[in-house]
Amino acid sequence: MKKAIIYGVTGQDGSYLSDLLLSKQYTVYGVTRRSSSDNTSRITHLLNINNFNLIQGDITDTSSIYRLLNEVQPDEVYNLAAQSHVGTSFGQPQLTWCVTAQGCLNILEVIRSMGNRPRFYQASSSEMFGDQFSIRNNTSLNNLQSNQDPYQDEQTAFNPQSPYAIAKLAAHHATTLYRNSYDLFACSGILFNHESERRGERFVTRKISRYVANLYWATQRGRSIPKLKLGNLSAKRDWGHAEDYVEAMWRMLQQDTPSDYVIATGNTYSVEDYLKEAFKCIDTNEYMDYVEIDQSLIRPSEVPYLRGISKKAEKRLNWKASIGFKDLVSRMVQHDIQSSSKHEENYTTT
Ligand code: NAP
Ligand code: GDD
C-alpha cells in the first residue's frame, strides 16, 4: 500500500487527487493549515475514511514539513498548496512569494535531506507562459480562427505577467534544478486552467456559474438580482475539468523517469464565450444585460491567450482530456442550480 502526502488537500485539486489516490488504495496524508473557520468543505466526504488522515501544517514552516515527511516516509509528495488567485497576487505579492515559491523550495530541501526520498509533484502553471506562445504557419494573434495556432507546449518560452506567475516560475525552476542536481524524482505538471463543481468561488468560471444559478432561482421566484461584476471578458483560456487533470499528476509520478508535462485540452475560449455558454444553460441569450464591467477587476497586467498542446503527455502518459468545454460549463451550472435551490439566493457579484 503506497503512502502519499498532499499539500493543498483542502483545495479543488487536492480534494479530487485524494479521491483518486484513495480509489487506488493509497494511504493519504492531507495537510491543512489551521484556520479559525472550517476549510474542509471539499473533503467532508473523506473525513471518516480510515486511509485518509488530516494533518495540520503549512508549507511556509519547514520544521513541520521536515517532521511530517520523516514520520510518514511517504512514497509520493504532491505540492498543490499555493496562494493560487492571480488577481490577489497583485495585492499580496510577498505572501504569494512566500507560499507559492518559497513553500516549494522548503519541501524540496526536506526531500533532499532524506534517506528514502519520495517522488515529488509540483503544481506548475500555464500562467508562467504569460504573453508567450509558439506558432505554426505564421498565424498572427489578430488573425486567428478559433482553435487554430498559436499554442503553448513544453518548448514555449516563459514570460510571467503577475507576482503569482513569477512565484510559480521560481518553484518550477527549483524543481528542475533539484531533479538535475540532486537526482530527485521531481516532476512539474504545467497545467492549464481546470475547473469543476468544486472550483473556488472567486475564479471567473465559478463566479459566473453561481451567478447564473442564482439568476435562475430568482427568476423562478419572480425576483431580480444585481448585475454580475466582471473584469476582462476577452482573455482566452484553455479550460478543462479538474478530475481529468489530477489523473495526469498521478501518472507523472508512475513513470520510469521524471519529466515535465503540459496538461491541457488544446482548445481555447474567451471569458465571454464561457459567459454566453453558461447563460445558454438557462435559455438566456441576452447575457450582457446582466453584466457590468468593473474596472477594479481588470488586472494591471494580463495573460491574453492560453491554448496548451499536450502531445508529450498523450504519448508518454497515455493522457488526454475527456471533458470538453460545453460539458464543463453545463456541469458547473447544473451543479450550482441544484445546490443553490436549497438556499435563498446568495450572490457573488463582485
Ligand atoms: P486552490 O483551490 O486555491 O487550493 C490551494 C490550496 O493551497 C488550498 O488547500 C489552500 O488551503 C492551500 N494553501 C494555501 N496556502 C497554504 C500554506 N501556506 N500552507 C499549506 N497550504 C496552503 O487551488 P487549486 O485550483 O486546487 O490548484 C492546486 C494547485 O495547482 C495550486 O498550486 C495552483 O496554483 C495550481 N494550478 C491550478 C490550476 C487551476 O486551473 N486550478 C492551473 C495550474 C496550476 P486553504 O483551503 O486553507 O486555503
Ligand atoms: N477571477 C476573475 N474574476 N477573473 C476575471 C473576472 C472576475 O471577475 N473577470 C474577468 N476575469 C478574467 C481574468 O482577468 C482572467 O483573464 C480570466 O478571467 C481567468 O481568471 P481566473 O478564473 O481568475 O483564472 P486565471 O486564468 O487568472 O488563473 C487560474 O488558472 C491558472 C492556470 O492558467 C488559476 O487557477 C491559477 O491558479 C492557475 O495557475
Coordinates of C-alpha atoms and ligand atoms in Angstrom, one line a residue:
M1 CA 0.0 0.0 0.0
K2 CA 1.5 3.4 -1.1
K3 CA 1.6 6.5 1.1
A4 CA 1.1 10.0 -0.3
I5 CA 1.3 13.4 1.3
I6 CA -0.9 16.1 -0.3
Y7 CA -0.1 19.8 0.4
G8 CA -3.2 21.8 -0.5
V9 CA -5.6 19.0 0.2
T10 CA -8.5 21.3 1.0
G11 CA -8.3 23.0 -2.4
Q12 CA -10.1 21.9 -5.6
D13 CA -7.3 19.7 -6.9
G14 CA -6.4 18.3 -3.5
S15 CA -9.9 17.0 -3.0
Y16 CA -10.0 15.3 -6.4
L17 CA -6.5 13.9 -6.0
S18 CA -7.5 12.5 -2.6
D19 CA -10.5 10.8 -4.2
L20 CA -8.2 9.3 -6.9
L21 CA -5.4 8.1 -4.6
L22 CA -7.9 6.5 -2.2
S23 CA -9.6 4.7 -5.1
K24 CA -6.1 3.3 -5.8
Q25 CA -5.8 2.0 -2.2
Y26 CA -3.2 4.7 -1.1
T27 CA -3.0 5.9 2.4
V28 CA -3.4 9.7 2.1
Y29 CA -2.0 12.3 4.5
G30 CA -3.6 15.6 3.6
V31 CA -2.0 18.7 5.0
T32 CA -4.3 21.5 6.1
R33 CA -3.5 24.9 7.6
R34 CA -5.1 25.9 10.9
S35 CA -8.0 28.2 10.3
S36 CA -10.4 30.0 12.6
S37 CA -13.3 28.8 10.4
D38 CA -13.7 25.4 8.7
N39 CA -11.9 25.0 5.5
T40 CA -12.7 21.3 4.8
S41 CA -15.9 21.7 2.8
R42 CA -14.4 19.9 -0.3
I43 CA -13.2 16.9 1.7
T44 CA -16.0 16.3 4.2
H45 CA -16.9 13.1 2.4
L46 CA -13.4 11.8 3.2
L47 CA -13.0 12.7 6.9
N48 CA -14.2 9.3 8.2
I49 CA -12.3 7.1 5.8
N50 CA -9.6 5.0 7.5
N51 CA -6.9 5.6 4.9
F52 CA -7.4 9.4 4.9
N53 CA -5.5 11.4 7.6
L54 CA -5.8 15.1 8.0
I55 CA -2.6 16.7 9.4
Q56 CA -2.1 20.3 10.4
G57 CA 0.8 22.0 8.7
D58 CA 1.9 24.9 6.5
I59 CA 4.4 25.0 3.6
T60 CA 5.9 28.1 4.9
D61 CA 7.0 26.2 8.0
T62 CA 9.9 24.0 7.1
S63 CA 10.1 22.4 10.5
S64 CA 6.6 21.0 10.2
I65 CA 7.4 19.7 6.7
Y66 CA 10.5 18.0 8.0
R67 CA 8.7 16.3 10.8
L68 CA 5.8 15.1 8.7
L69 CA 7.9 13.7 5.9
N70 CA 10.2 11.9 8.2
E71 CA 7.4 10.5 10.3
V72 CA 5.3 9.3 7.4
Q73 CA 8.1 8.3 5.0
P74 CA 5.8 8.7 2.0
D75 CA 6.2 7.2 -1.5
E76 CA 4.9 10.4 -3.1
V77 CA 4.5 14.1 -2.2
Y78 CA 2.2 16.3 -4.2
N79 CA 2.6 20.1 -3.7
L80 CA -0.7 21.7 -4.7
A81 CA -0.5 24.4 -2.0
A82 CA -0.4 27.9 -3.2
Q83 CA -1.9 31.4 -3.0
S84 CA -3.4 30.5 -6.3
H85 CA -5.5 33.6 -7.2
V86 CA -3.7 35.6 -9.9
G87 CA -5.7 38.8 -9.2
T88 CA -5.0 38.6 -5.4
S89 CA -1.2 38.2 -6.1
F90 CA -1.0 41.8 -7.3
G91 CA -2.3 43.0 -3.9
Q92 CA -0.3 40.4 -1.8
P93 CA 2.9 39.8 -3.8
Q94 CA 5.1 38.9 -0.7
L95 CA 2.6 36.4 0.7
T96 CA 2.3 34.9 -2.7
W97 CA 6.0 34.6 -3.0
C98 CA 6.4 33.0 0.5
V99 CA 3.7 30.4 -0.1
T100 CA 3.9 29.7 -3.8
A101 CA 7.7 30.0 -4.4
Q102 CA 9.4 29.5 -1.1
G103 CA 7.0 26.8 0.0
C104 CA 8.0 24.6 -2.9
L105 CA 11.7 25.1 -2.1
N106 CA 11.0 24.2 1.6
I107 CA 9.6 20.8 0.5
L108 CA 12.4 20.2 -2.0
E109 CA 15.1 20.9 0.7
V110 CA 13.4 18.5 3.1
I111 CA 13.2 15.7 0.5
R112 CA 16.9 16.3 -0.4
S113 CA 17.9 15.7 3.2
M114 CA 16.0 12.3 3.4
G115 CA 17.4 8.8 3.1
N116 CA 14.4 7.3 1.3
R117 CA 13.4 10.1 -1.0
P118 CA 9.7 10.3 -2.0
R119 CA 8.7 11.2 -5.6
F120 CA 7.7 14.8 -5.9
Y121 CA 5.0 16.5 -7.9
Q122 CA 5.0 20.3 -8.3
A123 CA 1.8 22.1 -9.5
S124 CA 3.3 24.4 -12.2
S125 CA 1.0 26.6 -14.2
S126 CA 0.3 27.8 -17.8
E127 CA 0.4 31.3 -16.2
M128 CA 4.2 31.0 -16.4
F129 CA 4.0 31.4 -20.2
G130 CA 2.5 34.9 -19.7
D131 CA 2.3 36.6 -23.1
Q132 CA 4.4 34.0 -24.9
F133 CA 3.2 31.4 -27.4
S134 CA 4.6 29.3 -30.2
I135 CA 3.3 29.5 -33.7
R136 CA 2.9 27.4 -36.8
N137 CA 2.1 28.7 -40.3
N138 CA 2.9 32.3 -39.4
T139 CA -0.6 32.9 -38.0
S140 CA -0.8 36.2 -36.0
L141 CA -2.8 36.7 -32.9
N142 CA -5.0 39.2 -34.7
N143 CA -5.8 36.9 -37.5
L144 CA -7.0 33.8 -35.7
Q145 CA -9.7 31.3 -36.3
S146 CA -10.9 29.6 -33.1
N147 CA -8.8 26.6 -32.0
Q148 CA -6.1 27.1 -34.7
D149 CA -2.5 28.2 -33.8
P150 CA -0.9 29.7 -31.7
Y151 CA -0.3 27.3 -28.7
Q152 CA 2.0 26.7 -25.8
D153 CA 3.9 23.4 -25.1
E154 CA 7.0 22.3 -23.2
Q155 CA 9.2 24.2 -25.7
T156 CA 7.4 27.6 -25.4
A157 CA 9.3 30.4 -23.6
F158 CA 8.1 31.7 -20.2
N159 CA 7.4 35.4 -19.6
P160 CA 5.3 35.7 -16.4
Q161 CA 2.8 38.5 -16.1
S162 CA 1.9 38.5 -12.4
P163 CA 3.5 38.0 -9.0
Y164 CA 1.7 34.6 -8.9
A165 CA 3.3 33.6 -12.2
I166 CA 6.8 34.8 -11.1
A167 CA 6.5 32.7 -7.9
K168 CA 5.3 29.6 -9.9
L169 CA 8.2 30.0 -12.3
A170 CA 10.7 30.2 -9.5
A171 CA 9.2 27.0 -8.0
H172 CA 9.2 25.4 -11.4
H173 CA 12.9 26.1 -11.9
A174 CA 13.7 25.0 -8.4
T175 CA 12.0 21.6 -9.1
T176 CA 14.1 21.2 -12.3
L177 CA 17.3 22.2 -10.5
Y178 CA 16.8 19.7 -7.7
R179 CA 15.9 17.0 -10.2
N180 CA 19.1 17.6 -12.2
S181 CA 21.5 18.5 -9.4
Y182 CA 20.4 16.1 -6.6
D183 CA 18.8 13.3 -8.7
L184 CA 15.4 13.8 -7.1
F185 CA 12.4 12.1 -8.8
A186 CA 10.7 15.5 -9.2
C187 CA 8.1 16.4 -11.9
S188 CA 6.3 19.6 -12.8
G189 CA 2.9 19.5 -14.4
I190 CA 2.4 22.7 -16.4
L191 CA -1.4 22.6 -16.0
F192 CA -3.7 24.9 -18.0
N193 CA -6.9 26.2 -16.3
H194 CA -9.0 23.4 -14.9
E195 CA -12.3 24.0 -13.2
S196 CA -15.1 21.9 -11.6
E197 CA -18.1 21.9 -9.4
R198 CA -15.6 22.3 -6.5
R199 CA -13.8 25.3 -8.1
G200 CA -13.1 28.3 -5.7
E201 CA -15.9 30.9 -5.9
R202 CA -13.6 33.8 -6.9
F203 CA -12.3 32.2 -10.1
V204 CA -14.2 33.5 -13.1
T205 CA -15.9 30.3 -14.2
R206 CA -17.4 29.5 -10.8
K207 CA -18.3 33.1 -10.2
I208 CA -20.3 33.0 -13.5
S209 CA -21.9 29.6 -12.8
R210 CA -23.0 30.6 -9.4
Y211 CA -24.5 33.8 -10.7
V212 CA -26.4 32.0 -13.4
A213 CA -27.8 29.6 -10.8
N214 CA -28.9 32.5 -8.6
L215 CA -30.5 34.2 -11.5
Y216 CA -32.3 31.0 -12.4
W217 CA -33.9 30.7 -9.0
A218 CA -34.6 34.5 -8.7
T219 CA -36.4 34.4 -12.0
Q220 CA -38.4 31.4 -10.8
R221 CA -39.4 33.4 -7.7
G222 CA -40.2 36.5 -9.8
R223 CA -37.3 38.5 -8.3
S224 CA -34.4 40.4 -9.9
I225 CA -30.8 40.3 -8.7
P226 CA -28.0 42.8 -9.0
K227 CA -25.7 42.7 -12.1
L228 CA -22.7 40.4 -12.2
K229 CA -19.5 42.5 -12.0
L230 CA -16.7 41.2 -14.2
G231 CA -13.3 42.4 -15.5
N232 CA -11.7 41.5 -18.8
L233 CA -14.0 39.4 -21.0
S234 CA -11.6 39.0 -23.9
A235 CA -8.9 36.9 -22.3
K236 CA -8.8 33.4 -23.7
R237 CA -8.2 30.3 -21.6
D238 CA -7.8 26.5 -22.2
W239 CA -10.4 25.2 -19.7
G240 CA -10.6 21.5 -18.7
H241 CA -12.1 19.6 -15.8
A242 CA -10.0 19.0 -12.7
E243 CA -10.9 15.4 -12.4
D244 CA -9.0 14.7 -15.7
Y245 CA -6.1 16.8 -14.5
V246 CA -5.4 15.0 -11.2
E247 CA -5.1 11.7 -13.1
A248 CA -2.3 13.3 -15.1
M249 CA -0.5 14.3 -11.9
W250 CA -0.6 10.8 -10.6
R251 CA 0.6 9.3 -14.0
M252 CA 3.6 11.6 -14.0
L253 CA 4.8 10.0 -10.7
Q254 CA 4.4 6.5 -12.0
Q255 CA 6.9 6.8 -14.9
D256 CA 10.4 5.3 -15.0
T257 CA 12.0 8.8 -15.3
P258 CA 10.9 12.2 -14.1
S259 CA 9.9 14.9 -16.5
D260 CA 7.7 18.0 -17.0
Y261 CA 4.4 17.9 -18.9
V262 CA 1.9 20.4 -20.4
I263 CA -1.6 19.3 -19.5
A264 CA -4.4 20.9 -21.4
T265 CA -7.3 20.3 -23.8
G266 CA -5.9 22.0 -26.9
N267 CA -9.0 24.3 -27.2
T268 CA -9.3 27.9 -26.2
Y269 CA -12.3 30.1 -25.4
S270 CA -12.7 33.7 -24.1
V271 CA -14.3 34.6 -20.8
E272 CA -17.2 36.0 -22.9
D273 CA -17.6 32.6 -24.6
Y274 CA -17.9 31.0 -21.1
L275 CA -20.4 33.6 -20.1
K276 CA -22.5 33.0 -23.2
E277 CA -22.5 29.2 -22.8
A278 CA -23.4 29.5 -19.1
F279 CA -26.4 31.7 -19.8
K280 CA -27.5 29.3 -22.6
C281 CA -27.9 26.7 -19.8
I282 CA -30.8 28.7 -18.5
D283 CA -32.1 29.6 -22.0
T284 CA -30.9 33.2 -21.8
N285 CA -29.2 34.8 -24.9
E286 CA -29.1 38.4 -23.7
Y287 CA -26.3 37.7 -21.2
M288 CA -24.8 41.2 -21.4
D289 CA -28.0 42.6 -19.9
Y290 CA -26.8 41.0 -16.6
V291 CA -23.2 42.0 -16.7
E292 CA -21.4 45.2 -15.5
I293 CA -17.7 45.7 -16.3
D294 CA -15.9 46.7 -13.1
Q295 CA -12.6 48.4 -13.8
S296 CA -11.3 47.3 -10.4
L297 CA -11.4 43.7 -11.6
I298 CA -9.1 44.4 -14.6
R299 CA -5.6 43.3 -13.7
P300 CA -2.6 45.5 -14.0
S301 CA -1.1 43.0 -16.4
E302 CA -3.0 40.2 -18.2
V303 CA -2.3 36.9 -19.9
P304 CA -4.2 37.3 -23.1
Y305 CA -4.2 33.8 -24.6
L306 CA -3.7 30.3 -23.5
R307 CA -4.0 27.1 -25.5
G308 CA -2.0 24.1 -24.5
I309 CA -0.7 21.2 -26.6
S310 CA -0.3 18.0 -24.6
K311 CA 1.3 15.8 -27.2
K312 CA 4.1 14.7 -24.8
A313 CA 1.5 13.7 -22.1
E314 CA -0.6 11.9 -24.7
K315 CA 2.4 9.9 -25.9
R316 CA 4.2 9.1 -22.6
L317 CA 1.4 9.2 -20.0
N318 CA -1.4 8.0 -22.4
W319 CA -3.3 11.0 -21.1
K320 CA -6.0 13.0 -22.9
A321 CA -8.6 15.4 -21.5
S322 CA -12.0 13.7 -21.6
I323 CA -14.4 16.5 -20.6
G324 CA -14.8 19.3 -23.2
F325 CA -15.8 23.0 -22.8
K326 CA -19.6 22.7 -23.2
D327 CA -19.8 19.7 -20.8
L328 CA -17.7 21.6 -18.3
V329 CA -19.9 24.7 -18.3
S330 CA -23.1 22.6 -18.2
R331 CA -21.8 20.5 -15.3
M332 CA -20.8 23.6 -13.3
V333 CA -24.1 25.5 -13.9
Q334 CA -26.3 22.4 -13.2
H335 CA -24.5 21.7 -10.0
D336 CA -24.9 25.3 -8.8
I337 CA -28.5 25.3 -9.7
Q338 CA -29.1 22.1 -7.8
S339 CA -27.1 23.2 -4.7
S340 CA -28.5 26.7 -4.6
S341 CA -32.1 25.5 -4.8
K342 CA -31.7 24.5 -1.2
H343 CA -30.9 28.1 -0.1
E344 CA -32.2 31.5 -0.8
E345 CA -30.2 33.3 -3.5
N346 CA -26.7 34.0 -2.3
Y347 CA -25.0 36.5 -4.6
T348 CA -21.4 36.6 -5.7
T349 CA -21.5 39.7 -7.9
T350 CA -18.0 41.1 -7.3
Ligands
NAP1 P1 -6.9 26.1 -4.6 O1 -8.3 25.5 -4.7 O2 -6.8 27.6 -4.4 O3 -6.2 25.3 -3.4 C1 -5.0 25.8 -2.9 C2 -4.6 25.0 -1.7 O4 -3.4 25.5 -1.1 C3 -5.7 25.1 -0.6 O5 -5.8 23.8 0.0 C4 -5.1 26.0 0.4 O6 -5.5 25.8 1.8 C5 -3.6 25.6 0.3 N1 -2.7 26.6 0.9 C6 -2.6 27.9 0.7 N2 -1.6 28.4 1.4 C7 -1.0 27.4 2.1 C8 0.0 27.3 3.0 N3 0.7 28.4 3.4 N4 0.3 26.1 3.5 C9 -0.4 25.0 3.2 N5 -1.4 25.0 2.3 C10 -1.7 26.2 1.8 O7 -6.1 25.7 -5.9 P2 -6.4 24.5 -7.0 O8 -7.2 25.1 -8.1 O9 -6.8 23.3 -6.3 O10 -4.9 24.4 -7.6 C11 -4.0 23.5 -7.0 C12 -2.6 23.9 -7.3 O11 -2.4 23.9 -8.8 C13 -2.2 25.3 -6.9 O12 -0.8 25.3 -6.6 C14 -2.4 26.2 -8.2 O13 -1.7 27.3 -8.1 C15 -2.0 25.2 -9.2 N6 -2.7 25.4 -10.5 C16 -4.0 25.4 -10.6 C17 -4.6 25.5 -11.9 C18 -6.1 25.6 -12.0 O14 -6.6 26.0 -13.1 N7 -6.9 25.1 -11.0 C19 -3.8 25.5 -13.0 C20 -2.4 25.4 -12.9 C21 -1.9 25.3 -11.6 P3 -6.9 26.6 2.3 O15 -8.0 25.7 1.9 O16 -6.6 26.6 3.8 O17 -6.9 27.9 1.7
GDD2 N1 -11.2 35.8 -11.1 C1 -11.8 36.6 -12.0 N2 -12.8 37.4 -11.6 N3 -11.3 36.7 -13.3 C2 -12.0 37.5 -14.2 C3 -13.1 38.3 -13.8 C4 -13.5 38.2 -12.4 O1 -14.5 38.9 -12.1 N4 -13.5 39.0 -14.9 C5 -12.7 38.6 -15.9 N5 -11.7 37.7 -15.5 C6 -10.7 37.2 -16.3 C7 -9.3 37.3 -15.7 O2 -8.7 38.6 -15.9 C8 -8.6 36.2 -16.5 O3 -8.2 36.7 -17.7 C9 -9.6 35.1 -16.7 O4 -10.9 35.8 -16.4 C10 -9.5 33.9 -15.8 O5 -9.3 34.3 -14.5 P1 -9.3 33.3 -13.3 O6 -10.5 32.5 -13.3 O7 -9.1 34.1 -12.0 O8 -8.1 32.3 -13.6 P2 -6.6 32.6 -14.1 O9 -6.5 32.2 -15.5 O10 -6.2 34.0 -13.8 O11 -5.8 31.7 -13.2 C11 -6.2 30.3 -13.0 O12 -5.5 29.5 -13.9 C12 -4.1 29.4 -13.8 C13 -3.6 28.5 -14.9 O13 -3.6 29.2 -16.2 C14 -5.8 29.9 -11.5 O14 -6.4 28.7 -11.3 C15 -4.3 29.8 -11.3 O15 -4.0 29.3 -10.1 C16 -3.7 28.9 -12.4 O16 -2.3 28.8 -12.3

